Short mmCIF file of C-alpha atoms in Angstrom, two decimals:
data_model
loop_
_atom_site.label_atom_id
_atom_site.label_comp_id
_atom_site.label_asym_id
_atom_site.label_seq_id
_atom_site.Cartn_x
_atom_site.Cartn_y
_atom_site.Cartn_z
CA UNK A 213 -3.34 4.46 -40.24
CA UNK A 214 -3.15 0.76 -39.41
CA UNK A 215 0.61 0.80 -39.99
CA UNK A 216 1.02 3.76 -37.66
CA UNK A 217 -0.90 1.98 -34.92
CA UNK A 218 1.29 -1.10 -35.28
CA UNK A 219 4.45 1.00 -35.10
CA UNK A 220 3.14 2.89 -32.07
CA UNK A 221 2.29 -0.37 -30.28
CA UNK A 222 5.73 -1.74 -31.10
CA UNK A 223 7.41 1.40 -29.72
CA UNK A 224 5.41 1.18 -26.48
CA UNK A 225 6.33 -2.49 -26.01
CA UNK A 226 10.00 -1.73 -26.63
CA UNK A 227 9.90 1.13 -24.14
CA UNK A 228 8.31 -1.04 -21.48
CA UNK A 229 10.87 -3.76 -22.11
CA UNK A 230 13.61 -1.16 -21.65
CA UNK A 231 12.16 -0.26 -18.26
CA UNK A 232 12.11 -3.93 -17.23
CA UNK A 233 15.67 -4.46 -18.46
CA UNK A 234 16.92 -1.48 -16.49
CA UNK A 235 15.11 -2.67 -13.38
CA UNK A 236 16.59 -6.16 -13.73
CA UNK A 237 20.04 -4.61 -13.98
CA UNK A 238 19.45 -2.60 -10.82
CA UNK A 239 18.04 -5.66 -9.06
CA UNK A 240 21.23 -7.60 -9.80
CA UNK A 241 23.26 -4.84 -8.19
CA UNK A 242 20.87 -4.77 -5.24
CA UNK A 243 21.09 -8.54 -4.79
CA UNK A 244 24.89 -8.31 -4.81
CA UNK A 245 24.71 -5.82 -1.96
CA UNK A 246 22.23 -8.10 -0.17
CA UNK A 247 24.81 -10.88 -0.37
CA UNK A 248 27.43 -8.56 1.08
CA UNK A 249 25.05 -7.73 3.89
CA UNK A 250 24.40 -11.43 4.67
CA UNK A 251 28.12 -12.16 4.72
CA UNK A 252 28.65 -9.15 6.96
CA UNK A 253 26.00 -10.25 9.47
CA UNK A 254 27.21 -13.84 9.55
CA UNK A 255 30.93 -13.28 9.89
CA UNK A 256 32.99 -13.29 13.07
CA UNK A 257 33.12 -9.50 13.31
CA UNK A 258 29.36 -9.35 13.93
CA UNK A 259 29.71 -11.73 16.85
CA UNK A 260 32.32 -9.43 18.37
CA UNK A 261 29.88 -6.51 18.74
CA UNK A 262 28.77 -7.77 22.12
CA UNK A 263 32.30 -7.07 23.29
CA UNK A 264 31.91 -3.41 22.42
CA UNK A 265 33.59 -3.31 19.01
CA UNK A 266 31.92 -1.03 16.46
CA UNK A 267 31.17 -2.20 12.96
CA UNK A 268 33.54 -0.59 10.49
CA UNK A 269 31.72 -1.37 7.24
CA UNK A 270 28.02 -1.12 8.08
CA UNK A 271 27.57 2.56 7.23
CA UNK A 272 29.48 2.18 3.96
CA UNK A 273 27.31 -0.75 2.84
CA UNK A 274 24.15 0.97 4.04
CA UNK A 275 24.90 4.11 2.02
CA UNK A 276 25.82 1.97 -1.00
CA UNK A 277 22.50 0.12 -0.77
CA UNK A 278 20.68 3.45 -0.44
CA UNK A 279 22.42 4.72 -3.59
CA UNK A 280 21.03 1.79 -5.58
CA UNK A 281 17.50 2.51 -4.34
CA UNK A 282 17.83 6.23 -5.14
CA UNK A 283 19.14 5.43 -8.63
CA UNK A 284 16.18 3.10 -9.17
CA UNK A 285 13.74 5.80 -8.11
CA UNK A 286 15.28 8.31 -10.50
CA UNK A 287 15.38 5.82 -13.39
CA UNK A 288 11.83 4.65 -12.80
CA UNK A 289 10.51 8.20 -12.60
CA UNK A 290 12.16 9.11 -15.88
CA UNK A 291 11.06 5.98 -17.73
CA UNK A 292 7.48 6.07 -16.46
CA UNK A 293 7.04 9.65 -17.60
CA UNK A 294 8.59 8.83 -20.98
CA UNK A 295 6.43 5.76 -21.60
CA UNK A 296 3.24 6.69 -19.73
CA UNK A 297 2.98 3.29 -18.03
CA UNK A 298 -0.49 2.43 -16.68
CA UNK A 299 -1.23 2.77 -12.97
CA UNK A 300 -1.04 -0.97 -12.18
CA UNK A 301 2.47 -1.24 -13.66
CA UNK A 302 3.59 1.86 -11.76
CA UNK A 303 2.27 0.39 -8.52
CA UNK A 304 4.10 -2.90 -9.07
CA UNK A 305 7.39 -1.07 -9.67
CA UNK A 306 6.95 1.00 -6.51
CA UNK A 307 6.03 -2.12 -4.54
CA UNK A 308 9.39 -3.61 -5.45
CA UNK A 309 11.24 -0.53 -4.23
CA UNK A 310 9.18 -0.51 -1.04
CA UNK A 311 10.39 -4.03 -0.26
CA UNK A 312 13.96 -2.76 -0.35
CA UNK A 313 13.12 0.18 1.92
CA UNK A 314 11.66 -2.28 4.41
CA UNK A 315 14.87 -4.30 4.05
CA UNK A 316 16.91 -1.20 4.95
CA UNK A 317 14.73 -0.53 7.99
CA UNK A 318 15.11 -4.08 9.31
CA UNK A 319 18.82 -4.01 8.58
CA UNK A 320 19.23 -0.87 10.68
CA UNK A 321 17.03 -2.27 13.45
CA UNK A 322 19.12 -5.45 13.62
CA UNK A 323 22.43 -3.61 13.65
CA UNK A 324 21.80 -0.37 15.57
CA UNK A 325 22.56 -1.87 18.98
CA UNK A 326 26.10 -2.62 17.83
CA UNK A 327 26.87 0.77 16.25
CA UNK A 328 28.51 3.80 17.75
CA UNK A 329 26.26 6.84 18.15
CA UNK A 330 27.62 8.63 15.05
CA UNK A 331 27.08 5.70 12.66
CA UNK A 332 23.66 4.98 14.12
CA UNK A 333 22.48 8.57 13.71
CA UNK A 334 24.01 8.89 10.24
CA UNK A 335 22.29 5.69 9.09
CA UNK A 336 19.00 6.95 10.51
CA UNK A 337 19.35 10.19 8.52
CA UNK A 338 20.25 8.26 5.36
CA UNK A 339 17.15 6.11 5.77
CA UNK A 340 14.96 9.14 6.42
CA UNK A 341 16.22 10.88 3.29
CA UNK A 342 15.50 7.91 1.02
CA UNK A 343 12.06 7.45 2.58
CA UNK A 344 11.27 11.12 2.01
CA UNK A 345 12.41 10.77 -1.60
CA UNK A 346 10.25 7.68 -2.03
CA UNK A 347 7.19 9.56 -0.74
CA UNK A 348 7.92 12.42 -3.14
CA UNK A 349 8.35 10.12 -6.14
CA UNK A 350 5.30 8.08 -5.25
CA UNK A 351 3.17 11.24 -5.21
CA UNK A 352 4.57 12.16 -8.62
CA UNK A 353 4.05 8.73 -10.13
CA UNK A 354 0.60 8.12 -8.62
CA UNK A 355 -0.95 11.59 -8.96
CA UNK A 356 -4.54 12.48 -8.20
CA UNK A 357 -6.77 12.50 -11.26
CA UNK A 358 -9.71 14.81 -10.66
CA UNK A 359 -13.21 13.51 -11.15
CA UNK A 360 -16.61 15.07 -10.72
CA UNK A 361 -19.35 12.85 -9.39
CA UNK A 362 -23.06 12.93 -9.96
CA UNK A 363 -25.20 10.69 -7.80
CA UNK A 364 -28.04 8.66 -9.26
CA UNK A 365 -30.79 7.29 -7.08
CA UNK A 366 -31.00 3.52 -7.06
CA UNK A 367 -33.48 1.81 -9.35
CA UNK A 368 -36.69 0.33 -7.93
CA UNK A 369 -35.05 -3.06 -7.75
CA UNK A 370 -32.12 -1.64 -5.83
CA UNK A 371 -34.47 0.37 -3.60
CA UNK A 372 -36.27 -2.82 -2.61
CA UNK A 373 -32.96 -4.39 -1.65
CA UNK A 374 -31.94 -1.37 0.41
CA UNK A 375 -35.31 -1.22 2.16
CA UNK A 376 -34.70 -4.72 3.49
CA UNK A 377 -31.72 -3.27 5.33
CA UNK A 378 -33.61 -0.83 7.52
CA UNK A 379 -30.66 -0.20 9.80
CA UNK A 380 -28.53 1.42 7.13
CA UNK A 381 -28.55 5.16 7.81
CA UNK A 382 -27.09 6.34 4.53
CA UNK A 383 -28.24 5.71 0.99
CA UNK A 384 -26.16 3.76 -1.49
CA UNK A 385 -25.02 5.85 -4.44
CA UNK A 386 -23.46 4.78 -7.70
CA UNK A 387 -20.73 7.16 -8.86
CA UNK A 388 -21.07 8.52 -12.37
CA UNK A 389 -17.70 10.17 -12.96
CA UNK A 390 -16.93 12.99 -15.35
CA UNK A 391 -13.24 13.30 -16.12
CA UNK A 392 -11.72 16.77 -15.78
CA UNK A 393 -8.67 17.29 -17.99
CA UNK A 394 -5.37 18.04 -16.29
CA UNK A 395 -2.32 19.35 -18.10
CA UNK A 396 0.08 17.96 -15.50
CA UNK A 397 -1.47 14.51 -15.18
CA UNK A 398 -1.64 12.06 -18.04
CA UNK A 399 -2.55 9.10 -15.80
CA UNK A 400 -6.08 7.74 -16.04
CA UNK A 401 -7.63 6.03 -13.05
CA UNK A 402 -10.51 3.75 -13.88
CA UNK A 403 -13.64 5.63 -12.71
CA UNK A 404 -15.40 2.32 -12.04
CA UNK A 405 -13.02 1.73 -9.14
CA UNK A 406 -12.31 5.30 -8.00
CA UNK A 407 -14.00 7.61 -5.49
CA UNK A 408 -12.71 11.17 -5.16
CA UNK A 409 -13.83 14.30 -3.32
CA UNK A 410 -17.05 13.08 -1.69
CA UNK A 411 -18.64 14.14 1.59
CA UNK A 412 -21.22 11.85 3.17
CA UNK A 413 -22.75 10.18 4.90
CA UNK A 414 -22.80 7.88 1.88
CA UNK A 415 -22.23 4.20 1.24
CA UNK A 416 -20.46 2.74 -1.80
CA UNK A 417 -19.75 -0.72 -3.13
CA UNK A 418 -16.78 -1.20 -5.46
CA UNK A 419 -17.25 -2.44 -8.11
CA UNK A 420 -20.73 -0.99 -8.48
CA UNK A 421 -23.71 -3.13 -9.50
CA UNK A 422 -23.23 -2.57 -13.23
CA UNK A 423 -19.62 -3.82 -12.99
CA UNK A 424 -20.27 -7.00 -11.03
CA UNK A 425 -20.00 -9.06 -14.20
CA UNK A 426 -16.28 -8.27 -14.29
CA UNK A 427 -14.22 -11.43 -14.07
CA UNK A 428 -11.85 -11.94 -11.12
CA UNK A 429 -8.90 -11.88 -13.51
CA UNK A 430 -9.90 -8.42 -14.73
CA UNK A 431 -10.17 -7.04 -11.18
CA UNK A 432 -6.80 -8.34 -9.99
CA UNK A 433 -5.05 -6.05 -12.47
CA UNK A 434 -6.93 -2.97 -11.24
CA UNK A 435 -6.21 -0.36 -8.57
CA UNK A 436 -8.87 1.01 -6.22
CA UNK A 437 -8.34 4.74 -5.73
CA UNK A 438 -9.96 6.56 -2.75
CA UNK A 439 -9.11 10.24 -2.24
CA UNK A 440 -10.58 13.14 -0.23
CA UNK A 441 -13.50 11.24 1.26
CA UNK A 442 -15.39 12.25 4.42
CA UNK A 443 -18.04 10.25 6.28
CA UNK A 444 -18.11 7.47 3.69
CA UNK A 445 -18.52 3.73 4.12
CA UNK A 446 -16.98 1.67 1.32
CA UNK A 447 -17.06 -2.06 0.61
CA UNK A 448 -14.42 -3.29 -1.84
CA UNK A 449 -15.58 -6.64 -3.21
CA UNK A 450 -13.47 -8.99 -5.31
CA UNK A 451 -9.70 -9.41 -5.38
CA UNK A 452 -8.10 -6.21 -6.66
CA UNK A 453 -4.41 -5.67 -7.41
CA UNK A 454 -3.80 -2.68 -5.12
CA UNK A 455 -5.53 0.10 -3.21
CA UNK A 456 -4.54 3.71 -2.62
CA UNK A 457 -6.23 5.85 0.03
CA UNK A 458 -5.45 9.52 0.66
CA UNK A 459 -7.01 12.08 2.97
CA UNK A 460 -9.80 9.89 4.29
CA UNK A 461 -11.73 11.28 7.27
CA UNK A 462 -14.31 9.47 9.40
CA UNK A 463 -14.51 6.67 6.82
CA UNK A 464 -14.95 2.91 7.05
CA UNK A 465 -13.20 0.80 4.40
CA UNK A 466 -14.05 -2.91 4.30
CA UNK A 467 -11.96 -4.63 1.67
CA UNK A 468 -11.82 -8.16 0.33
CA UNK A 469 -8.21 -9.41 -0.09
CA UNK A 470 -5.81 -7.26 -2.12
CA UNK A 471 -3.24 -9.15 -4.22
CA UNK A 472 -0.59 -6.43 -3.95
CA UNK A 473 -0.12 -3.36 -1.78
CA UNK A 474 -2.28 -0.93 0.16
CA UNK A 475 -1.01 2.66 0.50
CA UNK A 476 -2.61 5.02 3.01
CA UNK A 477 -1.76 8.71 3.49
CA UNK A 478 -3.23 11.33 5.82
CA UNK A 479 -6.18 9.35 7.13
CA UNK A 480 -7.97 10.43 10.33
CA UNK A 481 -10.59 8.70 12.49
CA UNK A 482 -11.11 5.78 10.11
CA UNK A 483 -11.76 2.05 10.38
CA UNK A 484 -9.59 0.30 7.78
CA UNK A 485 -10.06 -3.41 7.13
CA UNK A 486 -7.53 -4.97 4.75
CA UNK A 487 -5.98 -8.31 3.81
CA UNK A 488 -2.96 -7.62 1.60
CA UNK A 489 0.64 -8.48 0.83
CA UNK A 490 2.07 -5.08 1.80
CA UNK A 491 0.72 -2.15 3.81
CA UNK A 492 2.30 1.29 4.09
CA UNK A 493 0.61 3.90 6.30
CA UNK A 494 1.90 7.48 6.31
CA UNK A 495 0.86 10.55 8.35
CA UNK A 496 -2.25 8.85 9.71
CA UNK A 497 -3.78 9.22 13.17
CA UNK A 498 -6.59 7.93 15.39
CA UNK A 499 -7.44 5.01 13.11
CA UNK A 500 -8.29 1.37 13.73
CA UNK A 501 -6.81 -1.23 11.38
CA UNK A 502 -8.09 -4.77 10.96
CA UNK A 503 -5.40 -6.69 9.08
CA UNK A 504 -4.38 -9.98 7.48
CA UNK A 505 -0.79 -9.55 6.29
CA UNK A 506 1.83 -11.45 4.29
CA UNK A 507 4.51 -8.98 5.44
CA UNK A 508 4.94 -6.62 8.34
CA UNK A 509 2.70 -3.53 8.19
CA UNK A 510 4.78 -0.35 7.87
CA UNK A 511 3.79 2.92 9.52
CA UNK A 512 5.57 6.27 9.44
CA UNK A 513 4.71 9.61 11.06
CA UNK A 514 1.57 8.06 12.52
CA UNK A 515 -0.06 8.36 15.95
CA UNK A 516 -2.67 6.46 17.94
CA UNK A 517 -3.18 3.52 15.61
CA UNK A 518 -4.92 0.41 16.92
CA UNK A 519 -4.55 -2.93 15.14
CA UNK A 520 -6.58 -6.11 15.20
CA UNK A 521 -6.85 -9.26 13.05
CA UNK A 522 -8.96 -9.24 9.89
CA UNK A 523 -12.66 -9.33 10.78
CA UNK A 524 -14.44 -9.81 7.46
CA UNK A 525 -16.15 -13.20 7.09
CA UNK A 526 -17.91 -14.38 3.92
CA UNK A 527 -18.32 -17.67 2.05
CA UNK A 528 -15.46 -17.32 -0.45
CA UNK A 529 -12.97 -15.63 1.91
CA UNK A 530 -10.35 -18.39 1.95
CA UNK A 531 -10.61 -18.77 -1.82
CA UNK A 532 -10.06 -15.02 -2.24
CA UNK A 533 -7.12 -15.08 0.17
CA UNK A 534 -5.44 -17.79 -1.89
CA UNK A 535 -6.19 -15.91 -5.12
CA UNK A 536 -4.45 -12.87 -3.61
CA UNK A 537 -1.43 -15.00 -2.66
CA UNK A 538 -2.16 -14.81 1.07
CA UNK A 539 -2.45 -17.44 3.76
CA UNK A 540 -5.92 -18.63 4.72
CA UNK A 541 -7.79 -17.14 7.67
CA UNK A 542 -6.86 -19.99 10.05
CA UNK A 543 -3.20 -20.08 9.02
CA UNK A 544 -0.70 -18.80 11.60
CA UNK A 545 1.36 -17.15 8.84
CA UNK A 546 -0.26 -13.75 9.43
CA UNK A 547 1.85 -10.76 10.50
CA UNK A 548 -1.02 -8.39 11.37
CA UNK A 549 0.43 -7.53 14.80
CA UNK A 550 4.12 -7.21 13.81
CA UNK A 551 4.04 -3.53 12.92
CA UNK A 552 7.26 -1.77 11.90
CA UNK A 553 7.28 1.91 12.84
CA UNK A 554 9.74 3.79 10.63
CA UNK A 555 9.47 6.74 13.02
CA UNK A 556 11.21 4.62 15.66
CA UNK A 557 14.14 3.17 13.67
CA UNK A 558 16.29 2.34 16.69
CA UNK A 559 13.63 0.29 18.46
CA UNK A 560 13.95 -3.27 17.32
CA UNK A 561 10.93 -4.61 19.18
CA UNK A 562 7.75 -3.33 17.58
CA UNK A 563 5.97 -3.34 20.93
CA UNK A 564 8.08 -0.39 22.08
CA UNK A 565 6.61 2.03 19.54
CA UNK A 566 4.34 4.62 21.19
CA UNK A 567 2.42 5.16 17.95
CA UNK A 568 0.41 1.94 17.77
CA UNK A 569 -1.04 -0.76 19.96
CA UNK A 570 -3.08 -3.95 19.71
CA UNK A 571 -6.79 -3.33 20.16
CA UNK A 572 -8.47 -5.12 23.09
CA UNK A 573 -9.95 -8.38 21.85
CA UNK A 574 -13.42 -7.45 23.09
CA UNK A 575 -13.45 -4.59 20.55
CA UNK A 576 -12.40 -6.61 17.50
CA UNK A 577 -15.95 -7.40 16.41
CA UNK A 578 -16.73 -3.67 16.15
CA UNK A 579 -14.56 -3.63 13.02
CA UNK A 580 -17.11 -5.71 11.12
CA UNK A 581 -19.41 -3.88 8.70
CA UNK A 582 -22.91 -3.15 9.98
CA UNK A 583 -24.40 -5.67 7.54
CA UNK A 584 -23.19 -8.85 5.89
CA UNK A 585 -21.53 -8.30 2.54
#
């Protein structure tokens, strides 16, 4: 039995190494195309666009770059299913591909003013198709694992703490998940950091009280998973690796810094407070976002989003920001207001997007939680 376990572990490690080797190979091809792109933008032909000359090679290079991304998506999907990689490794792989999609968007934005109408429209369609494929693959690779939740009343000690906060309208519950088996989903999300299918009003703290002994190093490798929540207020404490939110309605999410990416799908009437390296928001409307960003926030198929700088303040904030690989609160290297709208690919200036705006400064403080965390 011991020998079988050793062999199994060895096979898993070899499989994961194969995935990494394949990704490195694809990255080399991608970097080669990046170099072509840089040479293309810096050569004399690019300078001649102002004189009305169309770019002859842009569409060819753009489609070639897209082909590399599509091949990566297909390879990654196959390998992940074969090797059953854990959720944090899947998220890191998808983060890398997302960077290249953002690269394609910026590339098109920078070049569209110099293209003829056919090339511009064709490039837009190529970008849309690869983004749609990415959304499809992401849903496949980060599927919803169903949980059932029972809610336990707080202990007397916890009740005394909550009574001191008389203004809190909803009780604090600690999720006690029961895993429901799923034939089509072999991915396990850690129930300590997951909330699924809950209707409030309810308040949650992640990690819950019995997990607070977890070391920072153990949290940074974890993913917070929030799905199908209504009328919930959630505080995410500690530096996690990533966060995924789907179908959130009338919720408030107050998160300490995230070391990787935040993915949001189909959220409505929410307040979303995040400091993270990457943010992707899809099919979301009527939400307010309070952000501290290492890269430009990306939105797609969204309407009526309002953005403001990150409003959480607590003693170890700057330390947590540095742990997450982000600039400190007072650093100017914060791209919270430089939103890229993938639904407006031909508009280079982010201010021209009709789907988002900067929130009036007088309203920023309303994005703070109702009590100090």
